[in-house]
Amino acid sequence: MFWQCRSMKLDLSRPLIMGIVNVTPDSFSDGGAHDEMAAAIEHALRLIDEGADILDIGGESTRPGAAEVSVEEEIRRVVPVIEALKDCGKAISVDTSKPEVMAAAIKAGAHIVNDVRALTMPGALEVVTKSKVGVCLMHMQGQPQTMQDAPDYENVVDEVQEYLLDRARYCELLGVDRERICLDYGFGFGKTVEQNFALLANTTRFVESGYPILVGLSRKSSLGAVTGRSVKDRMVASVSGALLAMQGGAQIIRVHDVAQTVDALKIWLMTKQQRM
Ligand code: YH5
């Protein structure tokens, strides 16, 4: 199985590790724009060294209650980082919902658009259709500011699955090749702790859809709810969740802790007859 991302055909015969690179003022430095960019690039290079297959560059926080960022500011944050990394040999993903940011990122060389809003912002689908980038369509109930207020489902697995398949079909209808699409059930996005784990436990159901499945649970609050640990102490819970996602057949795992997740991947691979 492959995921076609522009010129890159990602081989999904083993799970790929997507390393998270946040380009936000608070993540790395309190210096100026240059420091912020330099720190993000340095971090990305470290993640490559640790074994990341894909780098996910994000300039806007989608955590509940986070401040919104303007189009101009988001472009200012992510574009220089993408330009610096575009020839590093790894696939470059941009984590955004804004069509203008997608267009700027694609122009700068990004291979993947990773959208927690599944290309629902006006103009987003058109930007993606005009290029050949890979796209990750994620499910979210509500909007980041309020999504955790009252998650509501009759059957979370069925409803998320139906949403994602509808969205994939619609994107295909408007011209996104099937081989370019990846789906993500959106762990932590408008779901209770129980609902998040119901999705994780049913990863195989999503894998059976035939589309590549991306899972992102790294450091998320549901892991904190179960372990009683703060964000900085959720590495073991994150790697445990990543391993469960791999065992369920997920092909792309989005993580902060690349080195530790690669160790888990190596152990997992020994139980399959596959090679790195
Ligand atoms: C995702 O799951 N998540 S940004 C809250 C946290 C920790 C981490 C402390 N973009 C996903 O990583 N894209 C984000 O609590 C994503 N799938 C895809 N495809 C949120 C995040 C985070 C939020």
PDB file of C-alpha atoms and ligand atoms in Angstrom:
ATOM      1  CA  MET A   1       0.000   0.000   0.000  1.00  0.00           C
ATOM      2  CA  PHE A   2       1.144   3.510  -0.848  1.00  0.00           C
ATOM      3  CA  TRP A   3       0.197   7.120  -0.111  1.00  0.00           C
ATOM      4  CA  GLN A   4       0.859   9.391  -3.085  1.00  0.00           C
ATOM      5  CA  CYS A   5       2.102  12.755  -1.855  1.00  0.00           C
ATOM      6  CA  ARG A   6       3.118  14.894  -4.821  1.00  0.00           C
ATOM      7  CA  SER A   7       6.422  13.399  -6.098  1.00  0.00           C
ATOM      8  CA  MET A   8       6.702  11.176  -3.052  1.00  0.00           C
ATOM      9  CA  LYS A   9       5.098   7.754  -3.028  1.00  0.00           C
ATOM     10  CA  LEU A  10       5.126   6.781   0.638  1.00  0.00           C
ATOM     11  CA  ASP A  11       5.472   3.046   1.187  1.00  0.00           C
ATOM     12  CA  LEU A  12       3.032   1.969   3.904  1.00  0.00           C
ATOM     13  CA  SER A  13       4.239  -1.635   4.232  1.00  0.00           C
ATOM     14  CA  ARG A  14       5.366  -0.614   7.733  1.00  0.00           C
ATOM     15  CA  PRO A  15       3.938   2.183   9.925  1.00  0.00           C
ATOM     16  CA  LEU A  16       5.434   5.625   9.262  1.00  0.00           C
ATOM     17  CA  ILE A  17       6.277   8.041  12.047  1.00  0.00           C
ATOM     18  CA  MET A  18       5.114  11.635  11.584  1.00  0.00           C
ATOM     19  CA  GLY A  19       7.058  13.976  13.869  1.00  0.00           C
ATOM     20  CA  ILE A  20       5.323  17.091  15.164  1.00  0.00           C
ATOM     21  CA  VAL A  21       7.057  20.432  14.568  1.00  0.00           C
ATOM     22  CA  ASN A  22       5.216  23.328  16.162  1.00  0.00           C
ATOM     23  CA  VAL A  23       6.189  26.787  14.969  1.00  0.00           C
ATOM     24  CA  THR A  24       4.531  28.836  17.659  1.00  0.00           C
ATOM     25  CA  PRO A  25       6.089  31.610  19.772  1.00  0.00           C
ATOM     26  CA  ASP A  26       5.718  29.697  23.044  1.00  0.00           C
ATOM     27  CA  SER A  27       7.035  26.334  21.819  1.00  0.00           C
ATOM     28  CA  PHE A  28      10.730  27.029  21.597  1.00  0.00           C
ATOM     29  CA  SER A  29      11.816  30.545  22.312  1.00  0.00           C
ATOM     30  CA  ASP A  30      10.729  33.963  23.403  1.00  0.00           C
ATOM     31  CA  GLY A  31      13.050  35.536  20.851  1.00  0.00           C
ATOM     32  CA  GLY A  32      12.039  37.047  17.523  1.00  0.00           C
ATOM     33  CA  ALA A  33      10.728  35.470  14.346  1.00  0.00           C
ATOM     34  CA  HIS A  34      14.211  34.343  13.325  1.00  0.00           C
ATOM     35  CA  ASP A  35      14.843  32.451  16.597  1.00  0.00           C
ATOM     36  CA  GLU A  36      11.426  30.859  16.322  1.00  0.00           C
ATOM     37  CA  MET A  37      12.175  29.620  12.809  1.00  0.00           C
ATOM     38  CA  ALA A  38      15.714  28.477  13.630  1.00  0.00           C
ATOM     39  CA  ALA A  39      14.459  26.552  16.653  1.00  0.00           C
ATOM     40  CA  ALA A  40      11.756  24.826  14.604  1.00  0.00           C
ATOM     41  CA  ILE A  41      14.241  23.810  11.888  1.00  0.00           C
ATOM     42  CA  GLU A  42      16.697  22.535  14.489  1.00  0.00           C
ATOM     43  CA  HIS A  43      13.911  20.537  16.112  1.00  0.00           C
ATOM     44  CA  ALA A  44      12.850  19.097  12.742  1.00  0.00           C
ATOM     45  CA  LEU A  45      16.423  17.999  11.973  1.00  0.00           C
ATOM     46  CA  ARG A  46      16.573  16.277  15.356  1.00  0.00           C
ATOM     47  CA  LEU A  47      13.333  14.420  14.617  1.00  0.00           C
ATOM     48  CA  ILE A  48      14.769  13.265  11.268  1.00  0.00           C
ATOM     49  CA  ASP A  49      17.850  12.028  13.123  1.00  0.00           C
ATOM     50  CA  GLU A  50      15.563  10.136  15.512  1.00  0.00           C
ATOM     51  CA  GLY A  51      13.865   8.378  12.597  1.00  0.00           C
ATOM     52  CA  ALA A  52      10.856  10.463  11.566  1.00  0.00           C
ATOM     53  CA  ASP A  53       9.492   9.620   8.109  1.00  0.00           C
ATOM     54  CA  ILE A  54       7.257  12.688   7.816  1.00  0.00           C
ATOM     55  CA  LEU A  55       7.506  16.135   9.444  1.00  0.00           C
ATOM     56  CA  ASP A  56       4.234  17.862  10.307  1.00  0.00           C
ATOM     57  CA  ILE A  57       4.737  21.634  10.405  1.00  0.00           C
ATOM     58  CA  GLY A  58       2.082  23.570  12.303  1.00  0.00           C
ATOM     59  CA  GLY A  59       1.772  27.294  12.950  1.00  0.00           C
ATOM     60  CA  GLU A  60      -1.561  27.328  14.745  1.00  0.00           C
ATOM     61  CA  SER A  61      -2.485  25.582  17.959  1.00  0.00           C
ATOM     62  CA  THR A  62      -5.731  23.613  17.785  1.00  0.00           C
ATOM     63  CA  ARG A  63      -5.752  22.825  21.497  1.00  0.00           C
ATOM     64  CA  PRO A  64      -9.062  23.688  23.175  1.00  0.00           C
ATOM     65  CA  GLY A  65      -9.087  27.380  24.060  1.00  0.00           C
ATOM     66  CA  ALA A  66      -5.981  28.315  22.069  1.00  0.00           C
ATOM     67  CA  ALA A  67      -5.860  31.748  20.436  1.00  0.00           C
ATOM     68  CA  GLU A  68      -6.606  32.003  16.729  1.00  0.00           C
ATOM     69  CA  VAL A  69      -3.826  32.996  14.387  1.00  0.00           C
ATOM     70  CA  SER A  70      -4.205  35.213  11.288  1.00  0.00           C
ATOM     71  CA  VAL A  71      -3.511  33.893   7.786  1.00  0.00           C
ATOM     72  CA  GLU A  72      -0.509  36.212   7.427  1.00  0.00           C
ATOM     73  CA  GLU A  73       0.984  35.154  10.754  1.00  0.00           C
ATOM     74  CA  GLU A  74       0.510  31.456  10.050  1.00  0.00           C
ATOM     75  CA  ILE A  75       2.185  31.804   6.619  1.00  0.00           C
ATOM     76  CA  ARG A  76       5.020  33.804   8.188  1.00  0.00           C
ATOM     77  CA  ARG A  77       5.591  30.961  10.655  1.00  0.00           C
ATOM     78  CA  VAL A  78       5.358  27.867   8.459  1.00  0.00           C
ATOM     79  CA  VAL A  79       6.635  28.864   4.995  1.00  0.00           C
ATOM     80  CA  PRO A  80      10.305  29.537   5.901  1.00  0.00           C
ATOM     81  CA  VAL A  81      10.437  26.233   7.802  1.00  0.00           C
ATOM     82  CA  ILE A  82       8.986  24.310   4.837  1.00  0.00           C
ATOM     83  CA  GLU A  83      11.416  26.022   2.448  1.00  0.00           C
ATOM     84  CA  ALA A  84      14.327  25.037   4.677  1.00  0.00           C
ATOM     85  CA  LEU A  85      13.185  21.403   4.899  1.00  0.00           C
ATOM     86  CA  LYS A  86      11.740  20.709   1.464  1.00  0.00           C
ATOM     87  CA  ASP A  87      14.855  18.892   0.229  1.00  0.00           C
ATOM     88  CA  CYS A  88      15.655  17.010   3.441  1.00  0.00           C
ATOM     89  CA  GLY A  89      14.467  13.740   1.891  1.00  0.00           C
ATOM     90  CA  LYS A  90      11.495  13.345   4.225  1.00  0.00           C
ATOM     91  CA  ALA A  91       7.895  14.127   3.402  1.00  0.00           C
ATOM     92  CA  ILE A  92       6.827  17.588   4.590  1.00  0.00           C
ATOM     93  CA  SER A  93       3.299  18.051   5.870  1.00  0.00           C
ATOM     94  CA  VAL A  94       1.563  21.296   6.788  1.00  0.00           C
ATOM     95  CA  ASP A  95      -0.958  21.177   9.654  1.00  0.00           C
ATOM     96  CA  THR A  96      -3.498  23.834   8.666  1.00  0.00           C
ATOM     97  CA  SER A  97      -7.143  24.403   7.750  1.00  0.00           C
ATOM     98  CA  LYS A  98      -6.705  27.714   5.918  1.00  0.00           C
ATOM     99  CA  PRO A  99      -6.704  27.600   2.110  1.00  0.00           C
ATOM    100  CA  GLU A 100      -4.276  30.546   1.838  1.00  0.00           C
ATOM    101  CA  VAL A 101      -1.799  28.787   4.133  1.00  0.00           C
ATOM    102  CA  MET A 102      -2.215  25.546   2.166  1.00  0.00           C
ATOM    103  CA  ALA A 103      -1.481  27.371  -1.099  1.00  0.00           C
ATOM    104  CA  ALA A 104       1.609  29.100   0.344  1.00  0.00           C
ATOM    105  CA  ALA A 105       2.859  25.826   1.868  1.00  0.00           C
ATOM    106  CA  ILE A 106       2.372  23.920  -1.389  1.00  0.00           C
ATOM    107  CA  LYS A 107       4.236  26.667  -3.279  1.00  0.00           C
ATOM    108  CA  ALA A 108       7.043  26.375  -0.706  1.00  0.00           C
ATOM    109  CA  GLY A 109       7.327  22.630  -1.375  1.00  0.00           C
ATOM    110  CA  ALA A 110       5.045  20.821   1.094  1.00  0.00           C
ATOM    111  CA  HIS A 111       4.083  17.261   0.102  1.00  0.00           C
ATOM    112  CA  ILE A 112       1.073  16.835   2.399  1.00  0.00           C
ATOM    113  CA  VAL A 113      -1.834  18.950   3.664  1.00  0.00           C
ATOM    114  CA  ASN A 114      -2.927  17.718   7.104  1.00  0.00           C
ATOM    115  CA  ASP A 115      -6.280  19.316   7.910  1.00  0.00           C
ATOM    116  CA  VAL A 116      -8.129  18.764  11.202  1.00  0.00           C
ATOM    117  CA  ARG A 117     -11.163  20.302   9.446  1.00  0.00           C
ATOM    118  CA  ALA A 118     -10.986  17.857   6.511  1.00  0.00           C
ATOM    119  CA  LEU A 119     -10.882  20.593   3.818  1.00  0.00           C
ATOM    120  CA  THR A 120     -14.201  22.136   4.922  1.00  0.00           C
ATOM    121  CA  MET A 121     -13.043  25.770   4.973  1.00  0.00           C
ATOM    122  CA  PRO A 122     -14.216  27.549   1.792  1.00  0.00           C
ATOM    123  CA  GLY A 123     -11.538  27.230  -0.884  1.00  0.00           C
ATOM    124  CA  ALA A 124      -9.474  24.517   0.835  1.00  0.00           C
ATOM    125  CA  LEU A 125     -10.631  21.639  -1.343  1.00  0.00           C
ATOM    126  CA  GLU A 126      -9.998  23.702  -4.502  1.00  0.00           C
ATOM    127  CA  VAL A 127      -6.412  24.465  -3.451  1.00  0.00           C
ATOM    128  CA  VAL A 128      -5.727  20.790  -2.810  1.00  0.00           C
ATOM    129  CA  THR A 129      -7.432  19.685  -6.037  1.00  0.00           C
ATOM    130  CA  LYS A 130      -5.207  22.009  -8.092  1.00  0.00           C
ATOM    131  CA  SER A 131      -2.056  20.342  -6.775  1.00  0.00           C
ATOM    132  CA  LYS A 132      -1.028  16.707  -6.360  1.00  0.00           C
ATOM    133  CA  VAL A 133      -0.284  16.834  -2.630  1.00  0.00           C
ATOM    134  CA  GLY A 134      -1.332  14.075  -0.269  1.00  0.00           C
ATOM    135  CA  VAL A 135      -4.109  15.005   2.120  1.00  0.00           C
ATOM    136  CA  CYS A 136      -5.114  13.852   5.592  1.00  0.00           C
ATOM    137  CA  LEU A 137      -8.833  14.270   6.308  1.00  0.00           C
ATOM    138  CA  MET A 138      -9.538  14.331  10.049  1.00  0.00           C
ATOM    139  CA  HIS A 139     -12.833  14.089  11.913  1.00  0.00           C
ATOM    140  CA  MET A 140     -13.712  16.724  14.496  1.00  0.00           C
ATOM    141  CA  GLN A 141     -17.060  17.370  16.169  1.00  0.00           C
ATOM    142  CA  GLY A 142     -17.568  21.120  16.676  1.00  0.00           C
ATOM    143  CA  GLN A 143     -14.764  23.682  16.687  1.00  0.00           C
ATOM    144  CA  PRO A 144     -11.517  23.657  18.716  1.00  0.00           C
ATOM    145  CA  GLN A 145     -12.714  26.380  21.138  1.00  0.00           C
ATOM    146  CA  THR A 146     -15.809  24.454  22.237  1.00  0.00           C
ATOM    147  CA  MET A 147     -15.470  20.876  20.987  1.00  0.00           C
ATOM    148  CA  GLN A 148     -14.915  19.399  24.462  1.00  0.00           C
ATOM    149  CA  ASP A 149     -18.006  21.061  26.009  1.00  0.00           C
ATOM    150  CA  ALA A 150     -20.537  18.348  25.122  1.00  0.00           C
ATOM    151  CA  PRO A 151     -19.372  15.644  22.720  1.00  0.00           C
ATOM    152  CA  ASP A 152     -22.486  13.877  21.421  1.00  0.00           C
ATOM    153  CA  TYR A 153     -22.704  10.593  19.501  1.00  0.00           C
ATOM    154  CA  GLU A 154     -25.019   7.609  19.392  1.00  0.00           C
ATOM    155  CA  ASN A 155     -22.203   5.404  18.128  1.00  0.00           C
ATOM    156  CA  VAL A 156     -18.909   7.241  17.864  1.00  0.00           C
ATOM    157  CA  VAL A 157     -17.155   4.630  15.694  1.00  0.00           C
ATOM    158  CA  ASP A 158     -20.014   4.376  13.162  1.00  0.00           C
ATOM    159  CA  GLU A 159     -20.550   8.128  12.982  1.00  0.00           C
ATOM    160  CA  VAL A 160     -16.888   9.059  12.609  1.00  0.00           C
ATOM    161  CA  GLN A 161     -16.435   6.323  10.013  1.00  0.00           C
ATOM    162  CA  GLU A 162     -19.438   7.523   8.027  1.00  0.00           C
ATOM    163  CA  TYR A 163     -18.225  11.124   8.137  1.00  0.00           C
ATOM    164  CA  LEU A 164     -14.735  10.233   6.921  1.00  0.00           C
ATOM    165  CA  LEU A 165     -15.939   8.009   4.086  1.00  0.00           C
ATOM    166  CA  ASP A 166     -18.447  10.667   2.942  1.00  0.00           C
ATOM    167  CA  ARG A 167     -15.734  13.298   3.029  1.00  0.00           C
ATOM    168  CA  ALA A 168     -13.280  11.085   1.102  1.00  0.00           C
ATOM    169  CA  ARG A 169     -15.875  10.328  -1.573  1.00  0.00           C
ATOM    170  CA  TYR A 170     -16.714  14.027  -1.908  1.00  0.00           C
ATOM    171  CA  CYS A 171     -13.042  14.965  -2.302  1.00  0.00           C
ATOM    172  CA  GLU A 172     -12.640  12.270  -4.955  1.00  0.00           C
ATOM    173  CA  LEU A 173     -15.716  13.552  -6.777  1.00  0.00           C
ATOM    174  CA  LEU A 174     -14.150  17.022  -6.937  1.00  0.00           C
ATOM    175  CA  GLY A 175     -10.855  15.672  -8.255  1.00  0.00           C
ATOM    176  CA  VAL A 176      -8.599  14.434  -5.447  1.00  0.00           C
ATOM    177  CA  ASP A 177      -7.203  11.031  -6.488  1.00  0.00           C
ATOM    178  CA  ARG A 178      -8.020   8.217  -4.099  1.00  0.00           C
ATOM    179  CA  GLU A 179      -4.301   7.380  -3.732  1.00  0.00           C
ATOM    180  CA  ARG A 180      -3.708  10.841  -2.266  1.00  0.00           C
ATOM    181  CA  ILE A 181      -6.181  10.500   0.607  1.00  0.00           C
ATOM    182  CA  CYS A 182      -5.486   9.442   4.195  1.00  0.00           C
ATOM    183  CA  LEU A 183      -8.079   9.380   7.010  1.00  0.00           C
ATOM    184  CA  ASP A 184      -7.838  10.140  10.748  1.00  0.00           C
ATOM    185  CA  TYR A 185     -10.571   9.605  13.380  1.00  0.00           C
ATOM    186  CA  GLY A 186      -9.384  12.648  15.314  1.00  0.00           C
ATOM    187  CA  PHE A 187      -8.480  11.355  18.783  1.00  0.00           C
ATOM    188  CA  GLY A 188      -9.195  14.230  21.192  1.00  0.00           C
ATOM    189  CA  PHE A 189     -11.259  16.338  18.801  1.00  0.00           C
ATOM    190  CA  GLY A 190     -14.788  16.617  20.217  1.00  0.00           C
ATOM    191  CA  LYS A 191     -14.846  13.254  22.008  1.00  0.00           C
ATOM    192  CA  THR A 192     -14.978  12.095  25.625  1.00  0.00           C
ATOM    193  CA  VAL A 193     -12.173  10.002  27.119  1.00  0.00           C
ATOM    194  CA  GLU A 194     -14.291   6.850  26.606  1.00  0.00           C
ATOM    195  CA  GLN A 195     -15.090   7.810  23.016  1.00  0.00           C
ATOM    196  CA  ASN A 196     -11.413   8.434  22.227  1.00  0.00           C
ATOM    197  CA  PHE A 197     -10.488   4.979  23.502  1.00  0.00           C
ATOM    198  CA  ALA A 198     -13.425   3.387  21.683  1.00  0.00           C
ATOM    199  CA  LEU A 199     -11.949   4.812  18.473  1.00  0.00           C
ATOM    200  CA  LEU A 200      -8.442   3.599  19.322  1.00  0.00           C
ATOM    201  CA  ALA A 201      -9.812   0.134  20.156  1.00  0.00           C
ATOM    202  CA  ASN A 202     -11.575   0.052  16.788  1.00  0.00           C
ATOM    203  CA  THR A 203      -8.653   1.257  14.660  1.00  0.00           C
ATOM    204  CA  THR A 204      -8.938  -1.923  12.549  1.00  0.00           C
ATOM    205  CA  ARG A 205     -12.449  -0.903  11.463  1.00  0.00           C
ATOM    206  CA  PHE A 206     -11.041   2.283   9.983  1.00  0.00           C
ATOM    207  CA  VAL A 207      -8.133   0.401   8.407  1.00  0.00           C
ATOM    208  CA  GLU A 208     -10.674  -1.892   6.699  1.00  0.00           C
ATOM    209  CA  SER A 209     -11.909   1.162   4.746  1.00  0.00           C
ATOM    210  CA  GLY A 210      -8.842   0.684   2.543  1.00  0.00           C
ATOM    211  CA  TYR A 211      -7.573   4.236   2.996  1.00  0.00           C
ATOM    212  CA  PRO A 212      -4.328   4.790   4.909  1.00  0.00           C
ATOM    213  CA  ILE A 213      -5.138   5.631   8.560  1.00  0.00           C
ATOM    214  CA  LEU A 214      -3.281   8.276  10.553  1.00  0.00           C
ATOM    215  CA  VAL A 215      -3.576   8.286  14.347  1.00  0.00           C
ATOM    216  CA  GLY A 216      -2.526  11.223  16.543  1.00  0.00           C
ATOM    217  CA  LEU A 217      -2.794  10.780  20.283  1.00  0.00           C
ATOM    218  CA  SER A 218       0.608  12.014  21.437  1.00  0.00           C
ATOM    219  CA  ARG A 219       0.438  13.776  24.848  1.00  0.00           C
ATOM    220  CA  LYS A 220      -3.294  14.417  24.551  1.00  0.00           C
ATOM    221  CA  SER A 221      -5.480  15.126  27.569  1.00  0.00           C
ATOM    222  CA  SER A 222      -7.313  11.776  27.465  1.00  0.00           C
ATOM    223  CA  LEU A 223      -3.943  10.165  28.229  1.00  0.00           C
ATOM    224  CA  GLY A 224      -3.636  12.573  31.141  1.00  0.00           C
ATOM    225  CA  ALA A 225      -7.162  11.719  32.299  1.00  0.00           C
ATOM    226  CA  VAL A 226      -6.313   8.006  32.470  1.00  0.00           C
ATOM    227  CA  THR A 227      -2.785   8.251  33.946  1.00  0.00           C
ATOM    228  CA  GLY A 228      -3.191  11.371  36.065  1.00  0.00           C
ATOM    229  CA  ARG A 229      -0.090  12.848  34.434  1.00  0.00           C
ATOM    230  CA  SER A 230       0.640  16.356  33.151  1.00  0.00           C
ATOM    231  CA  VAL A 231       1.553  16.994  29.486  1.00  0.00           C
ATOM    232  CA  LYS A 232       5.309  16.718  30.067  1.00  0.00           C
ATOM    233  CA  ASP A 233       4.955  13.286  31.696  1.00  0.00           C
ATOM    234  CA  ARG A 234       2.796  11.565  29.076  1.00  0.00           C
ATOM    235  CA  MET A 235       5.551  10.000  26.969  1.00  0.00           C
ATOM    236  CA  VAL A 236       5.016   6.405  28.129  1.00  0.00           C
ATOM    237  CA  ALA A 237       1.246   6.716  27.726  1.00  0.00           C
ATOM    238  CA  SER A 238       1.790   8.212  24.256  1.00  0.00           C
ATOM    239  CA  VAL A 239       4.129   5.434  23.120  1.00  0.00           C
ATOM    240  CA  SER A 240       1.749   2.809  24.547  1.00  0.00           C
ATOM    241  CA  GLY A 241      -1.108   4.341  22.573  1.00  0.00           C
ATOM    242  CA  ALA A 242       1.061   4.536  19.445  1.00  0.00           C
ATOM    243  CA  LEU A 243       1.877   0.822  19.746  1.00  0.00           C
ATOM    244  CA  LEU A 244      -1.827  -0.026  20.073  1.00  0.00           C
ATOM    245  CA  ALA A 245      -2.571   2.052  16.981  1.00  0.00           C
ATOM    246  CA  MET A 246       0.183   0.197  15.047  1.00  0.00           C
ATOM    247  CA  GLN A 247      -1.176  -3.148  16.233  1.00  0.00           C
ATOM    248  CA  GLY A 248      -4.606  -2.041  15.005  1.00  0.00           C
ATOM    249  CA  GLY A 249      -3.100  -1.465  11.567  1.00  0.00           C
ATOM    250  CA  ALA A 250      -2.671   2.327  11.517  1.00  0.00           C
ATOM    251  CA  GLN A 251      -0.140   3.266   8.842  1.00  0.00           C
ATOM    252  CA  ILE A 252       0.899   6.727  10.079  1.00  0.00           C
ATOM    253  CA  ILE A 253       1.459   7.684  13.712  1.00  0.00           C
ATOM    254  CA  ARG A 254       1.718  11.397  14.578  1.00  0.00           C
ATOM    255  CA  VAL A 255       3.987  11.929  17.593  1.00  0.00           C
ATOM    256  CA  HIS A 256       6.103  14.378  19.585  1.00  0.00           C
ATOM    257  CA  ASP A 257       8.465  11.683  20.930  1.00  0.00           C
ATOM    258  CA  VAL A 258       9.952  10.273  17.740  1.00  0.00           C
ATOM    259  CA  ALA A 259      12.945   8.366  19.177  1.00  0.00           C
ATOM    260  CA  GLN A 260      10.821   6.529  21.739  1.00  0.00           C
ATOM    261  CA  THR A 261       8.082   5.723  19.222  1.00  0.00           C
ATOM    262  CA  VAL A 262      10.682   4.375  16.774  1.00  0.00           C
ATOM    263  CA  ASP A 263      11.841   1.981  19.529  1.00  0.00           C
ATOM    264  CA  ALA A 264       8.239   0.768  19.910  1.00  0.00           C
ATOM    265  CA  LEU A 265       7.990   0.428  16.117  1.00  0.00           C
ATOM    266  CA  LYS A 266      11.160  -1.703  16.051  1.00  0.00           C
ATOM    267  CA  ILE A 267       9.714  -4.022  18.696  1.00  0.00           C
ATOM    268  CA  TRP A 268       6.402  -4.178  16.814  1.00  0.00           C
ATOM    269  CA  LEU A 269       8.230  -4.974  13.545  1.00  0.00           C
ATOM    270  CA  MET A 270       9.974  -7.947  15.153  1.00  0.00           C
ATOM    271  CA  THR A 271       6.555  -9.516  15.664  1.00  0.00           C
ATOM    272  CA  LYS A 272       5.758  -9.042  11.941  1.00  0.00           C
ATOM    273  CA  GLN A 273       8.100 -10.396   9.294  1.00  0.00           C
ATOM    274  CA  GLN A 274       9.044  -6.986   8.021  1.00  0.00           C
ATOM    275  CA  ARG A 275      12.104  -4.823   7.696  1.00  0.00           C
ATOM    276  CA  MET A 276      12.812  -1.141   8.401  1.00  0.00           C
TER     277      MET A 276
HETATM  278  C1  YH5 B   1      -4.382  14.692  15.055  1.00  0.00           C
HETATM  279  O1  YH5 B   1      -4.746  13.956  15.964  1.00  0.00           O
HETATM  280  N1  YH5 B   1      -3.724  16.773  16.371  1.00  0.00           N
HETATM  281  S1  YH5 B   1      -2.895  19.323  16.924  1.00  0.00           S
HETATM  282  C2  YH5 B   1      -3.626  18.740  22.747  1.00  0.00           C
HETATM  283  C3  YH5 B   1      -2.653  18.170  23.541  1.00  0.00           C
HETATM  284  C4  YH5 B   1      -1.558  17.555  22.985  1.00  0.00           C
HETATM  285  C5  YH5 B   1      -1.442  17.519  21.609  1.00  0.00           C
HETATM  286  C6  YH5 B   1      -1.811  18.551  25.696  1.00  0.00           C
HETATM  287  N2  YH5 B   1      -3.162  17.975  14.595  1.00  0.00           N
HETATM  288  C7  YH5 B   1      -3.902  16.023  15.260  1.00  0.00           C
HETATM  289  O2  YH5 B   1      -1.400  17.478  18.786  1.00  0.00           O
HETATM  290  N3  YH5 B   1      -3.604  16.309  12.903  1.00  0.00           N
HETATM  291  C8  YH5 B   1      -3.282  17.958  15.936  1.00  0.00           C
HETATM  292  O3  YH5 B   1      -2.859  18.208  24.885  1.00  0.00           O
HETATM  293  C9  YH5 B   1      -3.545  16.765  14.163  1.00  0.00           C
HETATM  294  N4  YH5 B   1      -4.428  14.274  13.760  1.00  0.00           N
HETATM  295  C10 YH5 B   1      -4.050  15.054  12.715  1.00  0.00           C
HETATM  296  N5  YH5 B   1      -4.133  14.556  11.481  1.00  0.00           N
HETATM  297  C11 YH5 B   1      -3.343  18.805  18.565  1.00  0.00           C
HETATM  298  C12 YH5 B   1      -2.299  18.088  19.328  1.00  0.00           C
HETATM  299  C13 YH5 B   1      -2.415  18.120  20.800  1.00  0.00           C
HETATM  300  C14 YH5 B   1      -3.498  18.719  21.401  1.00  0.00           C
END
